[in-house]
Structures are given as structure tokens and as C-alpha cells.
């Protein structure tokens, strides 16, 4: 089975933009934000608002299963999500065929860029501060970083694709920021 590559990042890092630019590369790429409808629902259940927190563990477990199915192709798979390694491990517990060979990277940006991006989306100040705290937490949990500050999405996508290619058969490594 191929490696599962997970690119995590707090809101505003550029995960959804990155995914749109990875289609030209020879691996499957999916994003946690792709399953819900535009209103934030999945199968008629709102799963994207903070009040839906009780269903998030089940949603995370669904993504573990989706990743396992995609890995059956024998090709690398990249999942873009906001999870920590611990949250992914919790979702994987007891899951049949849970991917065991997982390598992590973090998509990040300068705090000022995150503030501006989220404000442009209409986020409230308190929610932006929560996203900044989430980003700081991820910085301590995932060493491998790809920054989107001062870089175009195509450039970031190429760097991520190089990372996916470089770790295809090798142990997980925590390289320098790119």
C-alpha cells in the first residue's frame, strides 16, 4: 500500500486553494472541505459549524475510511485537513484498513496574512483569534512546513508535489520549511 500524505493547516493557510492546484500531479488529492454541500451539510446534517462539534469525530473517521479506499490504488494519496496527528490517530483507532504509513506536513502562513484572509471571508475577531491559536498548536505538532506567505499557489503546489514524490518509499521525515 502507498503512503498517505496529510497536509494539515489552520483556517486561512490555503489548503483549499492548494488542492485546486494539485490536479496536474500523479497522485490523488482530496480535501475535508469537499464532502459537505455549500450550506455545510452532509447527508442533511450541518457538519461545518462549531455547534456540530459532536459529529466531527464521525466525520474524521469517515475520512480515514476514504483515505484507505483511495490507497488501494497503489498510488500516493494526499489528504488536506485541519486535524492534528492525534485527532487523526483517534479517528483511525479500530478502523478496518486504517492507513498506517502516514507522513505529515503543515500548510501555514504568517499570522498577519491569516488575519487578512479570514477577515476577507467575513470572520469575526474571536474566530480569527481561535484560528491563530490553532495555527500555533499545529506549529508545535507538525514540523514539515510549506508556507503560503509570499508565494503563489502553483509554487506551493509544486513544492508539495516534490515532497509527495520524495517520501513515496522512504520513512517519514520532517524537513525544513519550504
PDB file of C-alpha atoms in Angstrom, residues 5 32 44 100 134 164:
ATOM      1  CA  UNK A   5       0.352  12.194   2.941  1.00  0.00           C
ATOM      2  CA  UNK A  32     -12.006  17.609   4.049  1.00  0.00           C
ATOM      3  CA  UNK A  44     -28.687  16.655   5.599  1.00  0.00           C
ATOM      4  CA  UNK A 100      -0.668   3.045   8.899  1.00  0.00           C
ATOM      5  CA  UNK A 134      -4.964  26.565  16.062  1.00  0.00           C
ATOM      6  CA  UNK A 164       4.968  13.604  -2.024  1.00  0.00           C
TER       7      UNK A 164
END
